[in-house]
Amino acid sequence: MNINKLNFFLKYTFLIKVILWSFFGTRYLDPTIYVINRTNISFYLIFGLTLFFLLWGFIRFISFVLGYVKLNSVNFYICFILETIQICYLIFDYLIYSLLKIHLDNPLVLTQITQKSALFDFDIGINSIIFTGFFFLAIGLFLYYSWQFMFNYLSNHFLIIKPKSWQRYLIIFVIFLTLGFSFEFLHRRVMVINDRTLYNIPFYKLILGNNLTFTQIPLDSSLIKSKSIKEFPRLTTKKHIVVIQVESLRRSIVNSITAPNLTKFQSKSSGIHSRHHYPGSIMTIYGIFSLFNSLDSHYFESTRPWQIAPLPLQILKSNRYHFLGGSAAPMKDYHESQYMYHAFDNYTEIYDQPTNWENDIALSSWGINTFKENLSLNKPLFLFLFFNSTHHNYSYPPEFSRYKPVVSNHYNMLQLNADKKRQEVFNRYKNSVLFIDDLINTFLKQLYTIISPEDVIIVITGDHGEAFWEYNVWGHVNSGGLYNEVIDVPLIFTLPGISKDIEHSNHVDIFPTIFDYLGMDMAIVSENMHGQSLLRNDKELSIITSISFPYNSDILVATYNEYKLWCYYKQSSNKLSIFKITTLDDKLLEKDSLIINFDLVKEAILNRLVKFY
């Protein structure tokens, strides 16, 4: 391969990457989320130029090495593949961001793909694999033929300047020096003016993430010192407890049409009726953590190194509860969360069936049979079940295909932007909810044949919700999408003999409410948990955080009385700013029209965020 043609190819692909980077920036730097000014835009462009210049130097070095070892025959092809991969990555990252509002280099994505359950979670079908292969091939062919055309056209019509070696090195040095000084100058300014912009620049966290990631602080409370607690409080009353969590189950979908059985069960059952119920965060493991620990979800990273069973479960264990648990998804090894299941006497995971709905059926059968078998122990039983059919790709048996048309089972997520496809995906989700509604109804009927409804507390909720383009976002991983579609989940909470309606509640309140109902001294709750008993005063403050908050994202929502306060939090300086206020139904409010002492509210939120640090 002629070295001039190779050099021209690398310059040509460099230009394409710069054009793509500039075009994609119009979506990445969203003025509705970030403060956009000339400093931020300039830094974004300089960051991209610096990155591509370094990559160009790296590939030129590879080309030099290949030429030095006499491998000129493969020199171009290796450089060609590397450049094609870079351009494909930029385009795929843009497509994924358009769909999920998250970059492929996000620490969450990197962590997710290294999990044992990665293939199970992504559920990649043959269509996606074929699409990716053809996409890569199409980009490669476009690069090859457009490069050939451009080279031939320019060489025939224009004089291509060929600088001498020393001139070439001088040009490279000047470019490197200019980019370096520009990068450092703008980086300092953007950090001072508005470092939130950095959260949304591709590759920034991967390369310079230490500017956004903070030390995880260990907790300093009896939660961690629970082994030293000589005596846990006693329960004056004991009842069986059944907790069911359903993947991606949002509150609005549990209605008389898509979930008639659960809706009817809730209307006929005594207990807590919450108009809005929130998980700790918008990720499954955080949703389970906030429920089991009665702690806000951002404490997950701080408690995980201790690997101590959640305090609420320890309290029940000390009161002779026998723990049974199962999941239709690989949860125990997920993000090193094994410690949350240390209290369980019998815990299983069933995810070896061909489909999620078959796993859920098997789990339901296991749950009822195991519960029945352990009644002979004459101990109060705690049963936890996690159903997974409502996880994408939204699974259900053929007889529950009520909503049509539906997208094929292993749909390609990158092809979901068309309105028709969106409705087809939403139909799949609604059908999966119909199935889960029927499955849980069958389980409850079987449960009530072996125990009386008066002898058991039932909790049915979701780990988080799911958006279907209501705010131009699909799924639940978008850190800025803390709308009700994603964070408002159903709560069916039966407490025999109790009936109370409340405005809003949180996962962290479930165990404190159970403990209060069962007659426990509540001092240990106020000292070690964020939750409160919903049987007492109405809920005032609740916190729902974005994924990996505050280590890799800075957005939280605080529900305060009848308001939702949308906040940015800087852990490094422990500062909080409110950037939007809505009703609990997500209707935008004008800050100036509200009679609220915002200083006191921010102080309350900050105290909550660092309560046990």
XYZ file of C-alpha atoms in Angstrom:
613
model
C 0.000 0.000 0.000
C 1.347 3.417 -0.994
C 2.290 5.300 2.187
C 0.792 8.516 0.776
C -2.545 6.790 0.283
C -2.438 5.434 3.845
C -1.614 8.872 5.267
C -4.453 10.382 3.249
C -6.815 7.678 4.546
C -5.954 8.454 8.168
C -6.465 12.178 7.581
C -9.748 11.460 5.811
C -11.107 9.320 8.667
C -9.879 11.940 11.152
C -12.030 14.503 9.359
C -15.055 12.183 9.384
C -14.693 11.638 13.137
C -14.492 15.385 13.740
C -17.635 15.950 11.647
C -19.530 13.200 13.513
C -18.323 14.494 16.881
C -19.483 18.021 16.048
C -22.871 16.847 14.789
C -23.531 14.520 17.736
C -22.654 17.307 20.154
C -25.932 19.038 19.345
C -27.713 16.166 21.111
C -25.140 15.460 23.809
C -25.069 19.083 25.008
C -28.793 19.413 25.570
C -29.639 23.013 26.622
C -32.706 21.758 28.512
C -30.400 19.840 30.875
C -27.040 21.628 30.775
C -25.888 25.220 30.855
C -24.550 25.668 27.332
C -22.120 28.483 26.635
C -19.103 29.103 24.449
C -16.742 27.680 27.060
C -18.586 24.362 27.257
C -18.976 24.045 23.492
C -15.323 24.946 22.923
C -14.171 22.383 25.464
C -16.358 19.703 23.875
C -14.793 20.369 20.461
C -11.231 20.578 21.811
C -11.729 17.373 23.790
C -12.793 15.567 20.605
C -9.921 16.991 18.545
C -7.411 16.021 21.237
C -8.830 12.519 21.506
C -8.806 11.916 17.758
C -5.329 13.411 17.403
C -3.991 10.976 20.024
C -5.759 8.082 18.323
C -4.279 9.179 14.987
C -0.814 9.148 16.568
C -1.427 5.697 18.043
C -2.466 4.225 14.690
C 0.462 5.919 12.924
C 2.730 4.248 15.474
C 1.146 0.852 14.727
C 1.629 1.520 11.008
C 5.287 2.399 11.609
C 5.867 -0.815 13.609
C 4.199 -2.948 10.943
C 6.353 -1.327 8.260
C 9.475 -1.827 10.352
C 8.832 -5.581 10.732
C 8.105 -5.924 7.006
C 4.358 -6.413 7.300
C 3.403 -3.783 4.753
C 0.915 -6.166 3.131
C -1.381 -6.013 6.205
C -0.485 -2.476 7.238
C -3.432 -0.777 5.545
C -5.971 -3.433 6.486
C -5.169 -3.234 10.204
C -5.312 0.569 10.133
C -8.530 0.366 8.107
C -10.186 -1.978 10.660
C -9.120 0.199 13.607
C -10.492 3.343 11.982
C -13.738 1.580 11.033
C -14.187 0.390 14.630
C -13.735 3.946 15.913
C -16.321 5.406 13.534
C -18.786 2.570 14.181
C -18.348 3.108 17.918
C -19.129 6.818 17.593
C -22.284 6.078 15.622
C -23.430 3.258 17.925
C -22.791 5.438 20.955
C -24.945 8.146 19.410
C -27.758 5.686 18.655
C -27.660 4.205 22.169
C -27.607 7.674 23.692
C -30.579 8.742 21.589
C -32.475 5.738 22.932
C -31.314 5.480 26.548
C -29.513 8.780 27.270
C -26.400 6.930 28.368
C -22.973 6.577 26.745
C -21.306 3.231 26.078
C -18.235 4.257 28.091
C -20.351 5.044 31.170
C -18.998 3.167 34.224
C -22.427 1.601 34.646
C -22.225 0.034 31.174
C -18.664 -1.140 31.739
C -19.699 -2.713 35.045
C -22.801 -4.263 33.515
C -21.034 -6.033 30.658
C -18.535 -7.598 33.060
C -21.289 -9.212 35.113
C -21.924 -12.930 34.795
C -25.521 -12.073 33.925
C -24.632 -9.701 31.068
C -25.948 -11.893 28.247
C -29.044 -12.737 30.296
C -29.795 -9.061 30.931
C -29.198 -7.833 27.395
C -30.997 -10.798 25.794
C -29.276 -10.171 22.463
C -31.056 -11.839 19.570
C -29.754 -12.992 16.193
C -31.372 -9.946 14.544
C -29.216 -7.591 16.604
C -26.068 -9.574 15.796
C -26.845 -9.586 12.059
C -27.741 -5.894 12.126
C -24.469 -5.031 13.868
C -22.460 -7.094 11.390
C -24.097 -5.492 8.356
C -23.772 -2.048 9.901
C -20.031 -2.527 10.454
C -19.643 -3.857 6.900
C -21.625 -0.933 5.419
C -19.495 1.632 7.254
C -16.328 -0.156 6.130
C -17.400 -0.197 2.478
C -18.410 3.454 2.627
C -15.038 4.445 4.072
C -13.090 2.409 1.534
C -14.832 3.629 -1.627
C -15.288 7.231 -0.501
C -11.586 7.352 0.426
C -10.603 5.948 -2.987
C -12.777 8.493 -4.738
C -11.518 11.427 -2.673
C -7.878 10.437 -3.123
C -8.197 10.019 -6.878
C -10.197 13.228 -7.247
C -7.811 15.347 -5.205
C -4.677 13.870 -6.745
C -6.039 14.586 -10.253
C -7.368 18.096 -9.650
C -5.257 19.573 -6.860
C -1.631 19.697 -5.939
C -1.100 17.606 -2.829
C 1.560 19.264 -0.708
C 4.171 16.845 0.590
C 6.060 18.502 3.445
C 9.549 17.386 4.329
C 10.091 15.162 7.378
C 11.203 17.997 9.676
C 8.273 20.123 8.541
C 5.859 17.270 9.198
C 7.185 16.749 12.746
C 7.071 20.492 13.395
C 3.433 20.648 12.302
C 2.556 17.699 14.559
C 4.370 19.325 17.493
C 2.577 22.650 16.994
C -0.805 20.914 16.767
C -0.071 18.873 19.898
C 1.082 21.970 21.806
C -1.939 24.004 20.712
C -4.414 21.271 21.624
C -2.690 20.677 24.947
C -2.784 24.313 26.068
C -6.348 24.781 24.778
C -7.516 21.605 26.513
C -5.999 22.562 29.876
C -7.259 26.152 29.756
C -10.822 25.215 28.796
C -10.899 22.245 31.176
C -10.120 24.491 34.141
C -12.793 26.963 33.095
C -15.526 24.388 32.487
C -14.792 22.723 35.840
C -15.288 26.067 37.564
C -18.247 27.318 35.541
C -20.357 24.185 35.122
C -18.752 20.795 35.522
C -22.119 19.067 34.895
C -21.380 19.334 31.174
C -18.532 16.886 31.685
C -20.977 14.163 32.724
C -22.307 14.004 29.200
C -19.168 14.110 27.066
C -18.360 10.661 25.639
C -15.096 9.147 26.906
C -14.594 11.856 29.533
C -15.425 9.611 32.492
C -13.326 6.821 31.027
C -10.233 9.012 30.592
C -10.577 11.694 33.286
C -13.266 10.205 35.490
C -11.326 10.976 38.653
C -12.602 14.533 38.343
C -16.164 13.295 38.796
C -15.746 10.254 41.028
C -15.421 10.642 44.773
C -14.167 8.410 47.554
C -16.745 6.031 48.915
C -17.104 6.837 52.594
C -17.662 3.940 55.035
C -20.690 4.211 57.268
C -20.262 5.009 60.938
C -23.347 3.676 62.627
C -24.634 0.592 64.387
C -25.812 -0.573 60.973
C -22.221 -1.580 60.297
C -21.551 -2.446 63.936
C -24.654 -4.632 64.092
C -22.555 -7.628 65.102
C -21.832 -5.788 68.324
C -25.523 -5.248 69.081
C -26.090 -7.644 71.967
C -29.851 -7.730 71.772
C -32.162 -6.809 68.920
C -35.634 -5.456 69.762
C -38.449 -7.943 70.202
C -41.642 -8.145 68.164
C -44.781 -8.363 70.303
C -46.724 -9.848 67.373
C -45.509 -12.098 64.569
C -47.028 -12.705 61.189
C -45.740 -14.318 58.022
C -44.297 -11.822 55.545
C -44.354 -12.195 51.756
C -42.505 -9.619 49.656
C -42.845 -9.738 45.857
C -40.832 -7.450 43.616
C -41.521 -7.230 39.891
C -38.961 -5.994 37.394
C -39.692 -2.640 35.664
C -43.255 -2.426 36.986
C -44.486 1.158 36.875
C -47.523 2.329 38.822
C -49.613 3.595 35.903
C -49.645 0.149 34.280
C -51.269 -1.487 37.331
C -54.878 -0.637 36.576
C -58.159 -2.434 35.988
C -57.286 -3.081 32.326
C -53.667 -4.275 32.268
C -53.560 -5.634 35.841
C -57.174 -6.356 36.830
C -56.357 -8.980 39.452
C -53.833 -6.913 41.376
C -56.107 -3.869 41.190
C -59.020 -5.857 42.607
C -56.829 -7.439 45.280
C -55.600 -4.045 46.435
C -59.094 -2.512 46.550
C -60.371 -5.356 48.749
C -57.359 -5.568 51.052
C -56.753 -3.582 54.203
C -53.384 -1.933 54.676
C -51.444 1.033 53.336
C -52.676 2.699 50.148
C -50.070 5.085 48.760
C -50.880 7.391 45.858
C -47.202 7.544 44.845
C -44.614 4.977 45.863
C -40.933 5.303 45.001
C -37.936 2.950 44.931
C -34.530 4.126 46.119
C -33.258 4.551 42.582
C -33.783 3.542 38.954
C -31.667 0.379 38.967
C -32.738 -3.073 40.136
C -30.008 -3.675 42.686
C -30.669 -0.280 44.282
C -34.382 -1.007 44.378
C -33.744 -4.221 46.309
C -31.115 -2.556 48.499
C -33.351 0.317 49.605
C -36.150 -2.115 50.445
C -34.028 -4.651 52.374
C -31.875 -2.097 54.224
C -34.329 0.775 54.714
C -31.535 3.013 53.500
C -31.409 5.416 50.568
C -29.830 3.726 47.575
C -26.625 5.780 47.421
C -25.499 3.948 50.577
C -25.192 0.730 48.585
C -21.596 1.405 47.551
C -20.638 2.246 51.133
C -22.243 -0.790 52.766
C -21.180 -3.357 50.171
C -17.537 -3.690 51.359
C -18.767 -4.766 54.797
C -20.814 -7.687 53.390
C -23.150 -7.666 56.405
C -26.766 -8.772 56.057
C -29.301 -5.908 56.039
C -30.253 -4.779 59.532
C -34.054 -5.178 59.030
C -33.491 -8.806 58.032
C -31.217 -9.323 61.033
C -33.963 -8.004 63.301
C -36.457 -10.475 61.853
C -33.872 -13.245 62.073
C -33.323 -12.530 65.768
C -37.084 -12.892 66.211
C -36.897 -16.476 64.872
C -38.113 -15.735 61.343
C -37.238 -18.388 58.772
C -36.082 -16.851 55.492
C -37.021 -18.145 52.045
C -36.162 -16.339 48.846
C -35.967 -16.779 45.110
C -35.351 -14.830 41.938
C -36.092 -15.459 38.273
C -32.951 -13.506 37.390
C -29.294 -13.894 38.457
C -29.333 -11.430 41.354
C -27.132 -12.874 44.107
C -23.803 -12.246 42.350
C -24.992 -9.013 40.754
C -22.646 -6.131 41.678
C -21.258 -8.121 44.624
C -24.580 -7.962 46.445
C -24.382 -11.428 48.012
C -24.486 -9.945 51.506
C -28.128 -8.952 51.098
C -29.048 -12.629 51.048
C -26.909 -13.782 54.003
C -29.966 -13.966 56.261
C -31.806 -16.402 53.970
C -32.083 -20.019 55.096
C -33.162 -21.131 51.646
C -32.446 -18.971 48.618
C -32.615 -20.042 44.978
C -32.369 -18.525 41.519
C -34.281 -19.974 38.585
C -33.254 -18.653 35.195
C -32.426 -21.770 33.177
C -35.695 -21.924 31.226
C -35.922 -20.799 27.557
C -37.973 -17.696 28.435
C -38.419 -15.339 31.382
C -42.085 -16.207 31.747
C -41.221 -19.874 32.153
C -38.676 -18.917 34.818
C -41.349 -16.898 36.616
C -43.816 -19.800 36.567
C -41.142 -22.105 37.969
C -40.280 -19.560 40.664
C -43.925 -19.114 41.660
C -44.320 -22.892 42.024
C -41.097 -23.079 44.034
C -42.275 -20.246 46.278
C -45.652 -21.726 47.155
C -44.304 -25.273 47.617
C -41.372 -24.139 49.753
C -43.613 -21.919 51.876
C -46.008 -24.817 52.425
C -43.206 -27.209 53.356
C -41.670 -24.828 55.902
C -44.928 -24.120 57.730
C -44.185 -27.265 59.720
C -41.245 -25.480 61.382
C -43.741 -23.522 63.497
C -41.769 -20.358 62.833
C -42.919 -17.156 61.173
C -41.838 -17.260 57.534
C -40.354 -14.499 55.401
C -40.661 -15.158 51.655
C -39.109 -12.954 48.986
C -39.787 -13.485 45.262
C -38.420 -11.494 42.330
C -40.273 -11.904 39.008
C -38.575 -10.931 35.762
C -40.995 -11.275 32.812
C -41.464 -7.511 32.620
C -37.757 -7.011 31.975
C -37.073 -6.258 28.321
C -37.640 -8.023 25.992
C -40.934 -8.313 27.943
C -41.847 -11.989 28.037
C -45.229 -13.718 28.242
C -46.993 -16.925 27.093
C -48.846 -16.802 23.754
C -52.273 -16.781 25.422
C -51.529 -13.345 26.950
C -50.954 -11.660 23.599
C -53.918 -9.313 23.966
C -52.252 -6.118 22.768
C -51.238 -6.205 19.115
C -49.223 -5.721 17.031
C -46.073 -6.570 18.965
C -42.435 -6.377 18.003
C -40.680 -9.734 17.606
C -39.303 -11.360 20.756
C -35.611 -10.616 20.151
C -36.071 -7.141 18.750
C -33.161 -4.915 17.813
C -33.127 -1.959 20.217
C -31.331 0.236 17.675
C -34.320 0.041 15.348
C -36.951 1.274 17.821
C -37.132 4.937 16.857
C -40.085 4.587 14.498
C -43.458 5.356 16.109
C -44.866 2.019 14.963
C -42.041 0.110 16.628
C -42.491 2.074 19.841
C -46.121 1.055 20.125
C -45.242 -2.542 19.324
C -42.674 -2.565 22.139
C -45.146 -0.996 24.572
C -47.669 -3.665 23.594
C -45.140 -6.350 24.501
C -44.697 -4.727 27.887
C -48.438 -4.551 28.542
C -48.839 -8.208 27.616
C -46.055 -9.149 30.029
C -47.830 -7.182 32.782
C -51.051 -9.074 32.023
C -49.153 -12.306 32.526
C -47.491 -11.195 35.785
C -50.865 -10.019 37.069
C -52.331 -13.464 36.434
C -49.292 -15.265 37.867
C -49.291 -13.314 41.148
C -53.070 -13.715 41.428
C -52.693 -17.484 41.120
C -49.899 -17.440 43.698
C -51.994 -15.444 46.195
C -54.978 -17.766 45.768
C -52.734 -20.770 46.477
C -51.167 -18.978 49.451
C -54.541 -18.267 51.009
C -55.483 -21.940 50.805
C -52.689 -22.805 53.247
C -52.764 -19.732 55.560
C -55.358 -17.165 56.523
C -55.100 -13.636 55.082
C -55.117 -12.439 58.718
C -51.824 -14.240 59.365
C -49.703 -12.765 56.583
C -48.387 -9.378 55.496
C -48.205 -9.012 51.716
C -45.953 -6.484 49.952
C -46.065 -6.271 46.145
C -44.054 -3.589 44.393
C -41.601 -2.888 41.563
C -37.855 -2.328 41.627
C -38.309 0.718 39.344
C -40.552 1.737 36.459
C -40.098 1.814 32.690
C -40.438 4.665 30.200
C -41.727 4.267 26.657
C -40.652 7.497 24.972
C -42.897 9.694 27.118
C -39.899 12.016 27.526
C -38.045 10.861 24.432
C -36.413 8.124 26.509
C -36.914 4.382 26.581
C -36.186 2.151 29.575
C -35.021 3.249 32.998
C -31.279 4.002 32.963
C -31.413 7.680 31.997
C -30.013 9.660 34.928
C -32.024 12.738 33.984
C -35.292 10.877 33.463
C -36.586 10.697 37.044
C -40.181 11.047 35.906
C -43.058 9.019 37.331
C -42.931 6.542 34.465
C -39.523 5.460 35.796
C -39.644 6.091 39.552
C -43.320 5.712 40.547
C -44.037 2.033 41.201
C -47.121 0.284 42.594
C -47.360 -0.587 46.270
C -49.786 -3.254 47.455
C -49.165 -3.405 51.208
C -51.624 -5.482 53.241
C -51.703 -5.064 57.010
C -54.667 -6.967 58.494
C -56.872 -4.636 60.500
C -55.231 -1.439 59.199
C -56.490 0.941 56.531
C -54.664 4.170 55.760
C -54.355 6.353 52.667
C -51.159 8.373 52.197
C -49.843 10.703 49.518
C -46.401 9.203 48.949
C -44.013 6.583 50.338
C -40.672 4.942 49.623
C -39.110 1.480 49.683
C -37.187 2.520 52.810
C -40.506 2.823 54.703
C -41.680 -0.757 54.195
C -39.760 -2.500 56.978
C -40.165 0.314 59.544
C -43.922 0.114 58.925
C -43.889 -3.664 59.355
C -41.878 -3.356 62.580
C -44.282 -0.751 63.951
C -47.252 -2.919 63.036
C -45.680 -5.897 64.808
C -45.125 -3.889 67.996
C -41.367 -3.322 67.971
C -39.544 -0.540 69.818
C -38.766 1.909 67.003
C -35.612 3.464 68.464
C -33.314 1.280 66.346
C -35.174 2.420 63.215
C -34.628 6.129 63.774
C -30.979 5.504 64.682
C -30.069 3.265 61.732
C -32.580 3.620 58.905
C -33.831 6.327 56.576
C -37.364 4.991 56.533
C -40.256 5.777 58.816
C -43.423 4.013 59.839
C -46.266 4.907 57.507
C -48.682 4.110 60.349
C -47.659 7.271 62.158
C -47.060 10.698 60.639
C -47.495 11.290 56.931
C -44.375 11.040 54.836
C -42.586 14.364 54.438
C -39.244 13.748 52.687
C -38.241 10.973 50.304
C -35.161 10.696 48.079
C -34.824 8.930 44.727
C -31.420 9.029 43.050
C -30.067 8.531 39.563
C -27.879 5.534 38.791
C -24.452 5.448 40.499
C -25.307 8.580 42.473
C -23.267 10.458 43.603
C -20.159 8.747 42.244
C -20.896 8.924 38.520
C -24.064 11.015 38.342
C -25.348 13.951 40.345
C -29.126 14.098 39.879
C -31.658 13.254 42.561
C -35.336 13.884 43.137
C -36.635 14.709 46.590
C -40.358 14.411 47.198
C -41.166 16.999 49.849
C -44.796 17.054 50.970
C -46.718 17.618 47.708
C -43.701 18.649 45.622
C -40.941 16.979 43.636
C -37.671 18.868 43.859
C -35.207 18.076 41.071
C -31.684 18.624 42.371
C -28.000 18.555 41.464
C -25.701 17.390 44.246
C -21.941 17.959 44.464
C -20.485 15.433 46.872
C -17.047 17.037 46.818
C -18.421 20.233 48.372
C -21.670 18.802 49.814
C -23.688 21.423 47.953
C -27.196 21.044 46.583
C -29.026 23.109 43.979
C -32.674 22.818 42.931
C -33.097 23.196 39.175
C -36.766 22.246 38.747
C -39.910 21.890 40.844
C -42.960 19.858 39.865
C -46.018 18.389 41.486
C -45.949 14.712 42.405
C -47.651 14.184 39.022
C -44.712 15.851 37.194
C -46.511 19.101 36.373
C -43.993 21.944 36.193
C -44.285 24.675 38.827
C -42.784 28.149 38.990
C -40.375 28.400 41.905
C -41.250 32.020 42.642
C -44.930 31.178 43.065
C -44.315 28.699 45.923
C -44.299 29.566 49.604
C -41.435 27.300 50.668
C -38.353 27.992 52.732
C -35.933 26.463 50.232
C -32.949 26.906 52.532
C -34.573 24.694 55.153
C -35.612 22.142 52.542
C -32.076 21.919 51.088
C -30.677 21.559 54.600
C -33.073 18.685 55.288
C -32.076 16.940 52.051
C -28.349 17.399 52.741
C -28.754 16.051 56.280
C -30.538 13.036 54.841
C -27.818 12.419 52.243
C -25.042 12.258 54.855
C -27.035 10.988 57.851
C -24.806 7.979 58.517
C -21.493 9.240 57.121
